[in-house]
Amino acid sequence: MNNAAAPLNTDKLQTWLDYWSHVHVTGIDLGLERVIPVAEQLEIMRPSAKVITVAGTNGKGSTTTTLAAIFNAQGLNVGLYQSPHIYRFNERVKLAGQEVDDQALIDAFVQVDQARRICNLSLSFFEATTLAAFVIFKQKQCDVWVLEVGLGGRLDVVNVIDPDLAVITNIGLDHTDWLGDTIEKIAFEKAGIIRPNIPVVFGGLQTIPQAIQDKAQQSNAQLYAVNRDYFYQLSEDGQTWNFASSGTTLKFPVGRLALENISTAVAAVLLSGLAISQQAIVQGIERAQLAGRFEVRKIQDKTVIFDAGHNPHGVEFLLKQLRKFLEYNKQYTEVVSIFSMLSDKDIDSVVKLLKNTVLKWKIAPLTVPRAASMEQLQNALQYETVEQFDCIQAAFQSALAETNNNQLILVCGSFHTLEAVWEYLEECQ
């Protein structure tokens, strides 16, 4: 354990983030043994707020964003915790739809560090920063905490808080080194957020994994599953959709996020026990947006889609949205991808899914420790039209300069790929 002197509350946020990166011996250390005593010391384990915890392989960000937007539209004081961030760390912690400022985070970090020193325990970066978010939510007396699980569920630091409602978006193969190499093993980990006698929403368009069914039954938790207990259907004009459950049908606008995740959020809202009007649901759906989740932008008159899908399940979801987009925007006949990934992801499967859609690939290395090598990317793309660059920014510049009106640019493969492009765009302003 690193017991070096902590920064001061007058130091910069980045100083604190660097500090938390070195307190614990490893970056990922699943388990609640160290977290619980610190959380108890901080007196954050039993919030008076309504707590909704969201786990799942993909769609957590869109689901939590929609939930928070709906509760905010109702006028509730909402604390939203998400990870990872794409550009600023502050993106992870929001109050009433706004990122918290640096000083709020720093003050919370001071409290977390004092608590873990009293307990003589170290915390990983993710553990410390998550507990800091909870400290802020408690201090601000939030009515609702919407919490996105970081990794898995059962042993994730977010699970130190007992939820009043659990949401599992879907189950796919990702983080297999940590969570297991089968759907059922991963489902077991994610089902760990289920508590006795609470409602559980499962939004996956797949057979409900047995591990989730077993955990719900053992906990006497009522399981609500899409296409069994609630249903959604897009209208023919693509502008509205219907949500149906228990003999009631409600009509909502199509938002900017994936309908699969919006419908999961609506199901959770209706099961939350909170008095939420249909108008608030409509407003929340219309307002909810999330960077990097099939985000369409116009840049120098070119259409650019940013999507952070980084595993086969996420890319399947991306392709489903892309096909729908192309159906309504028939002027686009070709896709050029700015592409890079992390080395521990399933690069071959992701490329296999994308290759029938992407005409040309512009690849470059990421500047993070787990970045895939150019050799890894080239091997996965060996039969594709590929252009290699020294950095993502150069690849993106090339795409902007070369694409024509019938081509759209797809930036994908990793959150870090998107971050590199956004940093470039920020520098250009």
CSV table of C-alpha atoms in Angstrom, one decimal:
chain,number,residue,atom,x,y,z
A,1,MET,CA,0.0,0.0,0.0
A,2,ASN,CA,1.3,3.5,-0.9
A,3,ASN,CA,1.0,5.8,2.0
A,4,ALA,CA,2.8,8.7,0.4
A,5,ALA,CA,1.5,12.1,1.4
A,6,ALA,CA,-1.8,13.0,-0.3
A,7,PRO,CA,-2.3,16.1,-2.3
A,8,LEU,CA,-4.1,19.0,-0.7
A,9,ASN,CA,-7.6,20.3,-1.3
A,10,THR,CA,-6.0,23.2,-3.0
A,11,ASP,CA,-4.2,21.1,-5.6
A,12,LYS,CA,-5.4,20.5,-9.1
A,13,LEU,CA,-7.8,17.7,-10.0
A,14,GLN,CA,-5.2,16.0,-12.2
A,15,THR,CA,-2.8,15.9,-9.2
A,16,TRP,CA,-5.4,13.9,-7.3
A,17,LEU,CA,-6.2,11.6,-10.3
A,18,ASP,CA,-2.4,10.9,-10.6
A,19,TYR,CA,-2.3,10.2,-6.9
A,20,TRP,CA,-5.1,7.6,-7.0
A,21,SER,CA,-3.4,5.9,-9.9
A,22,HIS,CA,-0.5,4.9,-7.6
A,23,VAL,CA,-2.1,4.2,-4.3
A,24,HIS,CA,-3.0,0.6,-5.0
A,25,VAL,CA,-0.7,-2.0,-6.4
A,26,THR,CA,-3.0,-2.9,-9.4
A,27,GLY,CA,-5.4,-0.9,-11.5
A,28,ILE,CA,-8.1,-3.6,-11.3
A,29,ASP,CA,-8.6,-5.5,-8.1
A,30,LEU,CA,-12.2,-6.9,-7.9
A,31,GLY,CA,-13.7,-7.4,-4.5
A,32,LEU,CA,-15.4,-5.5,-1.8
A,33,GLU,CA,-13.2,-6.4,1.2
A,34,ARG,CA,-11.2,-3.2,1.2
A,35,VAL,CA,-14.1,-1.0,-0.1
A,36,ILE,CA,-16.7,-1.8,2.6
A,37,PRO,CA,-14.8,-0.6,5.6
A,38,VAL,CA,-13.9,2.7,3.8
A,39,ALA,CA,-17.5,3.1,2.7
A,40,GLU,CA,-18.7,2.5,6.3
A,41,GLN,CA,-16.2,5.1,7.5
A,42,LEU,CA,-17.7,7.6,5.0
A,43,GLU,CA,-21.2,6.6,6.1
A,44,ILE,CA,-22.4,6.3,2.5
A,45,MET,CA,-23.6,2.7,2.4
A,46,ARG,CA,-27.2,3.3,3.3
A,47,PRO,CA,-28.4,6.3,1.3
A,48,SER,CA,-31.9,7.7,1.9
A,49,ALA,CA,-32.2,8.1,-1.9
A,50,LYS,CA,-33.7,5.7,-4.4
A,51,VAL,CA,-30.8,3.8,-5.9
A,52,ILE,CA,-30.9,2.2,-9.3
A,53,THR,CA,-27.9,0.2,-10.3
A,54,VAL,CA,-27.3,-0.8,-14.0
A,55,ALA,CA,-25.0,-3.6,-15.1
A,56,GLY,CA,-24.6,-5.3,-18.5
A,57,THR,CA,-22.1,-5.9,-21.3
A,58,ASN,CA,-23.2,-3.0,-23.5
A,59,GLY,CA,-25.8,-0.2,-23.3
A,60,LYS,CA,-25.2,0.8,-19.7
A,61,GLY,CA,-24.2,4.3,-20.6
A,62,SER,CA,-27.3,4.9,-22.8
A,63,THR,CA,-29.6,3.3,-20.2
A,64,THR,CA,-28.2,5.3,-17.2
A,65,THR,CA,-28.2,8.5,-19.3
A,66,THR,CA,-31.9,8.0,-20.2
A,67,LEU,CA,-32.9,7.2,-16.6
A,68,ALA,CA,-31.2,10.3,-15.3
A,69,ALA,CA,-32.7,12.5,-18.0
A,70,ILE,CA,-36.2,11.3,-17.2
A,71,PHE,CA,-35.8,11.8,-13.4
A,72,ASN,CA,-34.3,15.2,-14.1
A,73,ALA,CA,-37.2,16.1,-16.3
A,74,GLN,CA,-39.5,15.2,-13.3
A,75,GLY,CA,-37.6,17.8,-11.2
A,76,LEU,CA,-35.9,15.3,-9.0
A,77,ASN,CA,-32.4,15.9,-7.6
A,78,VAL,CA,-30.5,13.2,-9.5
A,79,GLY,CA,-26.9,11.9,-9.0
A,80,LEU,CA,-25.6,10.1,-12.1
A,81,TYR,CA,-22.4,8.0,-11.9
A,82,GLN,CA,-20.9,6.6,-15.1
A,83,SER,CA,-17.6,5.3,-16.5
A,84,PRO,CA,-15.4,5.5,-18.3
A,85,HIS,CA,-15.1,9.1,-19.3
A,86,ILE,CA,-14.1,10.1,-22.8
A,87,TYR,CA,-12.7,13.5,-22.6
A,88,ARG,CA,-12.9,14.9,-19.0
A,89,PHE,CA,-13.0,12.9,-15.8
A,90,ASN,CA,-15.8,15.1,-14.6
A,91,GLU,CA,-18.1,13.4,-17.1
A,92,ARG,CA,-18.3,10.5,-14.7
A,93,VAL,CA,-20.2,12.4,-12.0
A,94,LYS,CA,-23.2,14.5,-12.8
A,95,LEU,CA,-25.7,16.4,-10.6
A,96,ALA,CA,-29.0,17.5,-12.2
A,97,GLY,CA,-27.6,16.7,-15.6
A,98,GLN,CA,-24.4,18.8,-15.1
A,99,GLU,CA,-20.9,17.6,-14.6
A,100,VAL,CA,-19.6,18.4,-11.1
A,101,ASP,CA,-16.8,20.9,-10.9
A,102,ASP,CA,-13.2,20.1,-10.0
A,103,GLN,CA,-13.4,21.4,-6.5
A,104,ALA,CA,-16.4,19.1,-5.6
A,105,LEU,CA,-14.3,16.1,-6.7
A,106,ILE,CA,-11.2,17.3,-4.9
A,107,ASP,CA,-13.1,17.8,-1.6
A,108,ALA,CA,-14.6,14.3,-1.9
A,109,PHE,CA,-11.2,12.8,-2.7
A,110,VAL,CA,-9.9,14.4,0.5
A,111,GLN,CA,-12.6,12.6,2.5
A,112,VAL,CA,-12.1,9.3,0.8
A,113,ASP,CA,-8.3,9.4,1.4
A,114,GLN,CA,-8.8,10.3,5.1
A,115,ALA,CA,-11.3,7.4,5.5
A,116,ARG,CA,-9.0,4.8,3.8
A,117,ARG,CA,-6.1,5.9,5.9
A,118,ILE,CA,-8.1,5.6,9.1
A,119,CYS,CA,-8.9,2.0,7.9
A,120,ASN,CA,-5.3,1.5,6.9
A,121,LEU,CA,-6.4,0.3,3.4
A,122,SER,CA,-5.5,1.0,-0.1
A,123,LEU,CA,-8.0,1.7,-2.9
A,124,SER,CA,-7.6,1.3,-6.6
A,125,PHE,CA,-8.2,4.3,-8.9
A,126,PHE,CA,-11.7,3.1,-9.8
A,127,GLU,CA,-12.6,2.3,-6.2
A,128,ALA,CA,-11.5,5.7,-4.8
A,129,THR,CA,-13.2,7.7,-7.6
A,130,THR,CA,-16.4,5.8,-7.3
A,131,LEU,CA,-16.6,6.3,-3.5
A,132,ALA,CA,-15.9,10.0,-4.1
A,133,ALA,CA,-19.0,10.2,-6.4
A,134,PHE,CA,-21.1,8.6,-3.6
A,135,VAL,CA,-19.8,11.2,-1.1
A,136,ILE,CA,-20.9,14.0,-3.4
A,137,PHE,CA,-24.4,12.4,-3.9
A,138,LYS,CA,-24.8,12.1,-0.2
A,139,GLN,CA,-23.7,15.7,0.5
A,140,LYS,CA,-26.0,17.1,-2.2
A,141,GLN,CA,-28.9,15.1,-0.8
A,142,CYS,CA,-29.8,13.6,-4.1
A,143,ASP,CA,-33.3,12.0,-4.4
A,144,VAL,CA,-32.1,9.4,-6.9
A,145,TRP,CA,-28.7,7.7,-7.5
A,146,VAL,CA,-28.3,6.2,-10.9
A,147,LEU,CA,-25.2,4.1,-10.8
A,148,GLU,CA,-23.4,2.4,-13.7
A,149,VAL,CA,-21.4,-0.7,-12.8
A,150,GLY,CA,-17.8,-0.5,-14.0
A,151,LEU,CA,-16.8,-4.2,-14.4
A,152,GLY,CA,-19.1,-7.2,-13.8
A,153,GLY,CA,-21.3,-6.4,-10.9
A,154,ARG,CA,-20.9,-8.8,-8.0
A,155,LEU,CA,-17.4,-7.6,-7.0
A,156,ASP,CA,-17.6,-4.1,-8.5
A,157,VAL,CA,-17.2,-1.2,-6.1
A,158,VAL,CA,-20.6,0.2,-7.2
A,159,ASN,CA,-22.2,-2.9,-5.6
A,160,VAL,CA,-21.2,-1.7,-2.2
A,161,ILE,CA,-24.5,0.2,-2.3
A,162,ASP,CA,-27.7,-1.9,-2.1
A,163,PRO,CA,-30.0,-0.9,-5.0
A,164,ASP,CA,-33.7,-0.5,-4.8
A,165,LEU,CA,-34.0,-1.5,-8.5
A,166,ALA,CA,-31.5,-3.5,-10.5
A,167,VAL,CA,-31.1,-3.3,-14.3
A,168,ILE,CA,-29.1,-5.7,-16.5
A,169,THR,CA,-29.0,-4.4,-20.0
A,170,ASN,CA,-27.7,-7.5,-21.8
A,171,ILE,CA,-25.0,-10.2,-21.5
A,172,GLY,CA,-22.2,-10.6,-24.0
A,173,LEU,CA,-18.6,-11.9,-24.0
A,174,ASP,CA,-16.2,-9.2,-22.8
A,175,HIS,CA,-13.6,-8.9,-20.0
A,176,THR,CA,-13.5,-12.7,-20.1
A,177,ASP,CA,-10.2,-12.7,-18.2
A,178,TRP,CA,-12.0,-11.2,-15.2
A,179,LEU,CA,-15.6,-12.3,-15.5
A,180,GLY,CA,-15.4,-15.8,-17.1
A,181,ASP,CA,-15.4,-17.1,-20.6
A,182,THR,CA,-19.0,-18.1,-21.0
A,183,ILE,CA,-22.3,-16.2,-21.1
A,184,GLU,CA,-23.5,-17.9,-17.9
A,185,LYS,CA,-20.3,-17.1,-16.0
A,186,ILE,CA,-20.5,-13.5,-17.0
A,187,ALA,CA,-24.3,-13.4,-16.2
A,188,PHE,CA,-23.5,-14.8,-12.7
A,189,GLU,CA,-21.2,-11.9,-12.0
A,190,LYS,CA,-23.7,-9.3,-13.3
A,191,ALA,CA,-26.5,-10.9,-11.4
A,192,GLY,CA,-24.6,-10.0,-8.3
A,193,ILE,CA,-26.3,-6.6,-8.2
A,194,ILE,CA,-29.7,-8.2,-7.5
A,195,ARG,CA,-31.0,-7.9,-3.9
A,196,PRO,CA,-33.9,-9.5,-2.1
A,197,ASN,CA,-37.4,-8.3,-2.9
A,198,ILE,CA,-36.5,-5.7,-5.5
A,199,PRO,CA,-37.6,-5.4,-9.1
A,200,VAL,CA,-35.0,-6.4,-11.7
A,201,VAL,CA,-35.2,-5.4,-15.4
A,202,PHE,CA,-33.4,-7.5,-18.0
A,203,GLY,CA,-33.2,-5.7,-21.4
A,204,GLY,CA,-31.2,-8.2,-23.5
A,205,LEU,CA,-32.7,-9.4,-26.7
A,206,GLN,CA,-31.6,-12.9,-25.9
A,207,THR,CA,-32.7,-15.9,-23.8
A,208,ILE,CA,-32.5,-14.8,-20.2
A,209,PRO,CA,-29.3,-16.4,-18.8
A,210,GLN,CA,-30.1,-19.1,-16.2
A,211,ALA,CA,-27.7,-17.4,-13.7
A,212,ILE,CA,-29.9,-14.3,-13.7
A,213,GLN,CA,-33.1,-16.3,-13.4
A,214,ASP,CA,-31.6,-18.3,-10.5
A,215,LYS,CA,-30.4,-15.2,-8.6
A,216,ALA,CA,-33.7,-13.5,-9.0
A,217,GLN,CA,-35.6,-16.5,-7.7
A,218,GLN,CA,-33.2,-17.1,-4.8
A,219,SER,CA,-33.6,-13.4,-3.9
A,220,ASN,CA,-37.4,-13.3,-4.3
A,221,ALA,CA,-36.8,-10.5,-6.8
A,222,GLN,CA,-39.4,-9.9,-9.5
A,223,LEU,CA,-37.7,-10.2,-12.9
A,224,TYR,CA,-39.1,-8.2,-15.8
A,225,ALA,CA,-37.7,-9.1,-19.2
A,226,VAL,CA,-38.1,-7.5,-22.6
A,227,ASN,CA,-40.3,-9.5,-25.0
A,228,ARG,CA,-41.8,-11.3,-22.1
A,229,ASP,CA,-43.0,-8.8,-19.5
A,230,TYR,CA,-42.7,-5.6,-21.6
A,231,PHE,CA,-42.4,-4.9,-25.3
A,232,TYR,CA,-41.4,-2.1,-27.6
A,233,GLN,CA,-42.0,-1.5,-31.3
A,234,LEU,CA,-40.9,1.2,-33.7
A,235,SER,CA,-43.6,2.9,-35.7
A,236,GLU,CA,-43.6,2.6,-39.5
A,237,ASP,CA,-42.4,6.2,-40.0
A,238,GLY,CA,-39.5,5.7,-37.6
A,239,GLN,CA,-40.5,8.8,-35.6
A,240,THR,CA,-42.3,7.2,-32.6
A,241,TRP,CA,-42.4,3.9,-30.7
A,242,ASN,CA,-44.8,2.1,-28.5
A,243,PHE,CA,-44.0,0.7,-25.1
A,244,ALA,CA,-46.4,-2.0,-23.9
A,245,SER,CA,-46.6,-3.7,-20.5
A,246,SER,CA,-49.4,-5.2,-18.4
A,247,GLY,CA,-52.1,-4.3,-20.9
A,248,THR,CA,-51.0,-0.7,-21.1
A,249,THR,CA,-49.5,0.9,-24.3
A,250,LEU,CA,-47.7,4.2,-24.2
A,251,LYS,CA,-46.3,6.1,-27.2
A,252,PHE,CA,-43.0,7.9,-27.0
A,253,PRO,CA,-40.7,9.9,-29.4
A,254,VAL,CA,-37.6,8.2,-30.9
A,255,GLY,CA,-34.6,9.7,-29.0
A,256,ARG,CA,-31.0,10.0,-29.9
A,257,LEU,CA,-29.9,6.8,-28.2
A,258,ALA,CA,-30.5,3.2,-29.0
A,259,LEU,CA,-34.2,2.2,-28.7
A,260,GLU,CA,-33.3,-1.1,-27.0
A,261,ASN,CA,-31.6,0.9,-24.2
A,262,ILE,CA,-34.3,3.6,-24.0
A,263,SER,CA,-37.0,1.0,-23.6
A,264,THR,CA,-35.0,-0.7,-20.8
A,265,ALA,CA,-34.8,2.7,-19.0
A,266,VAL,CA,-38.5,3.3,-19.4
A,267,ALA,CA,-39.3,-0.2,-18.0
A,268,ALA,CA,-37.1,0.7,-15.0
A,269,VAL,CA,-38.7,4.1,-14.5
A,270,LEU,CA,-42.2,2.5,-14.4
A,271,LEU,CA,-41.0,0.0,-11.8
A,272,SER,CA,-39.1,2.5,-9.7
A,273,GLY,CA,-41.9,3.4,-7.4
A,274,LEU,CA,-41.4,7.1,-8.1
A,275,ALA,CA,-44.2,9.3,-9.4
A,276,ILE,CA,-43.0,10.0,-12.9
A,277,SER,CA,-45.3,11.6,-15.4
A,278,GLN,CA,-45.5,10.5,-19.1
A,279,GLN,CA,-44.5,14.1,-20.0
A,280,ALA,CA,-41.3,13.7,-18.0
A,281,ILE,CA,-40.5,10.4,-19.8
A,282,VAL,CA,-41.1,12.1,-23.1
A,283,GLN,CA,-38.8,15.0,-22.2
A,284,GLY,CA,-36.2,12.8,-20.8
A,285,ILE,CA,-36.0,10.7,-23.9
A,286,GLU,CA,-35.8,13.8,-26.1
A,287,ARG,CA,-33.0,15.3,-24.0
A,288,ALA,CA,-30.9,12.2,-23.4
A,289,GLN,CA,-27.7,12.2,-25.3
A,290,LEU,CA,-24.3,10.5,-24.7
A,291,ALA,CA,-21.0,11.1,-26.4
A,292,GLY,CA,-19.7,8.3,-28.4
A,293,ARG,CA,-22.9,6.2,-28.7
A,294,PHE,CA,-23.7,6.3,-32.3
A,295,GLU,CA,-23.1,10.0,-32.2
A,296,VAL,CA,-23.6,11.7,-35.6
A,297,ARG,CA,-21.8,15.0,-36.2
A,298,LYS,CA,-21.2,17.3,-39.2
A,299,ILE,CA,-17.5,18.2,-39.3
A,300,GLN,CA,-16.3,20.3,-42.3
A,301,ASP,CA,-19.4,19.3,-44.2
A,302,LYS,CA,-18.6,15.6,-43.7
A,303,THR,CA,-20.8,13.2,-41.8
A,304,VAL,CA,-18.9,11.6,-39.0
A,305,ILE,CA,-20.3,8.8,-36.7
A,306,PHE,CA,-18.6,8.2,-33.4
A,307,ASP,CA,-19.3,4.9,-31.7
A,308,ALA,CA,-17.4,3.4,-28.8
A,309,GLY,CA,-18.4,-0.2,-29.4
A,310,HIS,CA,-15.4,-2.3,-28.6
A,311,ASN,CA,-16.6,-5.9,-28.4
A,312,PRO,CA,-18.6,-8.1,-30.8
A,313,HIS,CA,-21.9,-7.5,-29.0
A,314,GLY,CA,-21.4,-3.7,-29.1
A,315,VAL,CA,-20.4,-3.7,-32.7
A,316,GLU,CA,-23.5,-5.8,-33.7
A,317,PHE,CA,-25.5,-3.0,-32.0
A,318,LEU,CA,-23.6,-0.3,-33.9
A,319,LEU,CA,-24.2,-2.1,-37.2
A,320,LYS,CA,-27.9,-2.4,-36.4
A,321,GLN,CA,-28.1,1.4,-35.9
A,322,LEU,CA,-25.9,2.1,-38.9
A,323,ARG,CA,-28.2,0.1,-41.2
A,324,LYS,CA,-31.2,2.0,-39.9
A,325,PHE,CA,-29.3,5.3,-40.5
A,326,LEU,CA,-28.3,4.3,-44.0
A,327,GLU,CA,-31.9,3.3,-44.7
A,328,TYR,CA,-33.1,6.9,-44.0
A,329,ASN,CA,-30.0,8.5,-45.5
A,330,LYS,CA,-29.6,6.8,-48.9
A,331,GLN,CA,-27.1,9.3,-50.2
A,332,TYR,CA,-24.4,7.5,-48.3
A,333,THR,CA,-23.2,4.4,-50.1
A,334,GLU,CA,-19.7,3.9,-48.6
A,335,VAL,CA,-18.2,3.9,-45.1
A,336,VAL,CA,-14.6,4.9,-44.3
A,337,SER,CA,-13.5,3.9,-40.8
A,338,ILE,CA,-11.0,5.5,-38.5
A,339,PHE,CA,-10.1,2.4,-36.5
A,340,SER,CA,-8.0,1.2,-33.6
A,341,MET,CA,-8.5,-1.1,-30.6
A,342,LEU,CA,-7.0,-2.3,-27.4
A,343,SER,CA,-4.8,-5.4,-27.6
A,344,ASP,CA,-6.9,-7.4,-25.1
A,345,LYS,CA,-10.1,-7.1,-27.1
A,346,ASP,CA,-11.5,-9.5,-29.7
A,347,ILE,CA,-10.1,-7.6,-32.7
A,348,ASP,CA,-10.7,-10.4,-35.2
A,349,SER,CA,-14.4,-10.8,-34.4
A,350,VAL,CA,-14.9,-7.0,-34.5
A,351,VAL,CA,-13.3,-6.7,-37.9
A,352,LYS,CA,-15.2,-9.7,-39.2
A,353,LEU,CA,-18.5,-8.0,-38.3
A,354,LEU,CA,-17.5,-4.6,-39.8
A,355,LYS,CA,-15.8,-5.7,-43.0
A,356,ASN,CA,-18.9,-6.1,-45.0
A,357,THR,CA,-19.9,-2.5,-44.2
A,358,VAL,CA,-16.5,-0.6,-44.2
A,359,LEU,CA,-15.0,0.1,-47.6
A,360,LYS,CA,-11.7,1.5,-46.5
A,361,TRP,CA,-9.9,1.4,-43.2
A,362,LYS,CA,-7.6,4.1,-41.8
A,363,ILE,CA,-5.7,2.7,-38.9
A,364,ALA,CA,-3.2,4.0,-36.3
A,365,PRO,CA,-1.9,3.1,-32.9
A,366,LEU,CA,-3.5,4.3,-29.7
A,367,THR,CA,-1.3,6.1,-27.2
A,368,VAL,CA,-2.3,4.0,-24.1
A,369,PRO,CA,-0.6,1.1,-22.5
A,370,ARG,CA,-2.9,-1.7,-23.7
A,371,ALA,CA,-3.0,-0.4,-27.3
A,372,ALA,CA,-3.1,-3.0,-30.1
A,373,SER,CA,0.0,-3.1,-32.2
A,374,MET,CA,-0.1,-2.2,-35.9
A,375,GLU,CA,0.8,-5.8,-36.6
A,376,GLN,CA,-2.3,-7.0,-34.7
A,377,LEU,CA,-4.6,-4.6,-36.6
A,378,GLN,CA,-3.0,-5.5,-39.9
A,379,ASN,CA,-3.3,-9.2,-39.3
A,380,ALA,CA,-7.1,-8.8,-38.6
A,381,LEU,CA,-7.4,-6.6,-41.7
A,382,GLN,CA,-5.2,-8.5,-44.0
A,383,TYR,CA,-7.7,-8.8,-46.9
A,384,GLU,CA,-9.1,-5.3,-46.5
A,385,THR,CA,-8.2,-1.9,-48.0
A,386,VAL,CA,-6.1,-0.4,-45.3
A,387,GLU,CA,-4.1,2.8,-45.0
A,388,GLN,CA,-1.8,3.1,-42.0
A,389,PHE,CA,-1.0,6.3,-40.1
A,390,ASP,CA,1.3,7.3,-37.2
A,391,CYS,CA,-1.5,8.6,-35.1
A,392,ILE,CA,-5.3,8.7,-35.0
A,393,GLN,CA,-5.4,12.4,-35.6
A,394,ALA,CA,-3.5,12.0,-38.9
A,395,ALA,CA,-5.9,9.2,-40.0
A,396,PHE,CA,-8.9,11.5,-39.3
A,397,GLN,CA,-7.4,14.4,-41.1
A,398,SER,CA,-6.9,12.2,-44.1
A,399,ALA,CA,-10.5,11.0,-44.0
A,400,LEU,CA,-11.8,14.6,-43.8
A,401,ALA,CA,-9.7,15.6,-46.8
A,402,GLU,CA,-10.5,12.6,-49.0
A,403,THR,CA,-14.1,11.5,-48.4
A,404,ASN,CA,-16.8,12.6,-50.9
A,405,ASN,CA,-20.5,13.3,-50.4
A,406,ASN,CA,-21.5,9.7,-50.7
A,407,GLN,CA,-19.1,8.5,-48.0
A,408,LEU,CA,-19.5,8.8,-44.3
A,409,ILE,CA,-16.7,8.5,-41.7
A,410,LEU,CA,-17.1,6.0,-38.9
A,411,VAL,CA,-14.8,6.4,-35.9
A,412,CYS,CA,-14.8,3.2,-33.8
A,413,GLY,CA,-13.0,0.4,-32.1
A,414,SER,CA,-12.4,2.0,-28.7
A,415,PHE,CA,-13.2,4.9,-26.4
A,416,HIS,CA,-9.6,5.8,-26.9
A,417,THR,CA,-10.0,6.1,-30.6
A,418,LEU,CA,-12.8,8.5,-30.2
A,419,GLU,CA,-10.9,10.5,-27.5
A,420,ALA,CA,-8.0,11.0,-29.9
A,421,VAL,CA,-10.2,12.5,-32.5
A,422,TRP,CA,-12.0,14.7,-30.1
A,423,GLU,CA,-8.8,16.0,-28.7
A,424,TYR,CA,-7.7,16.9,-32.2
A,425,LEU,CA,-11.1,18.7,-32.8
A,426,GLU,CA,-10.7,20.6,-29.5
A,427,GLU,CA,-7.2,21.7,-30.6
A,428,CYS,CA,-8.6,23.0,-33.9
A,429,GLN,CA,-11.1,25.3,-32.3
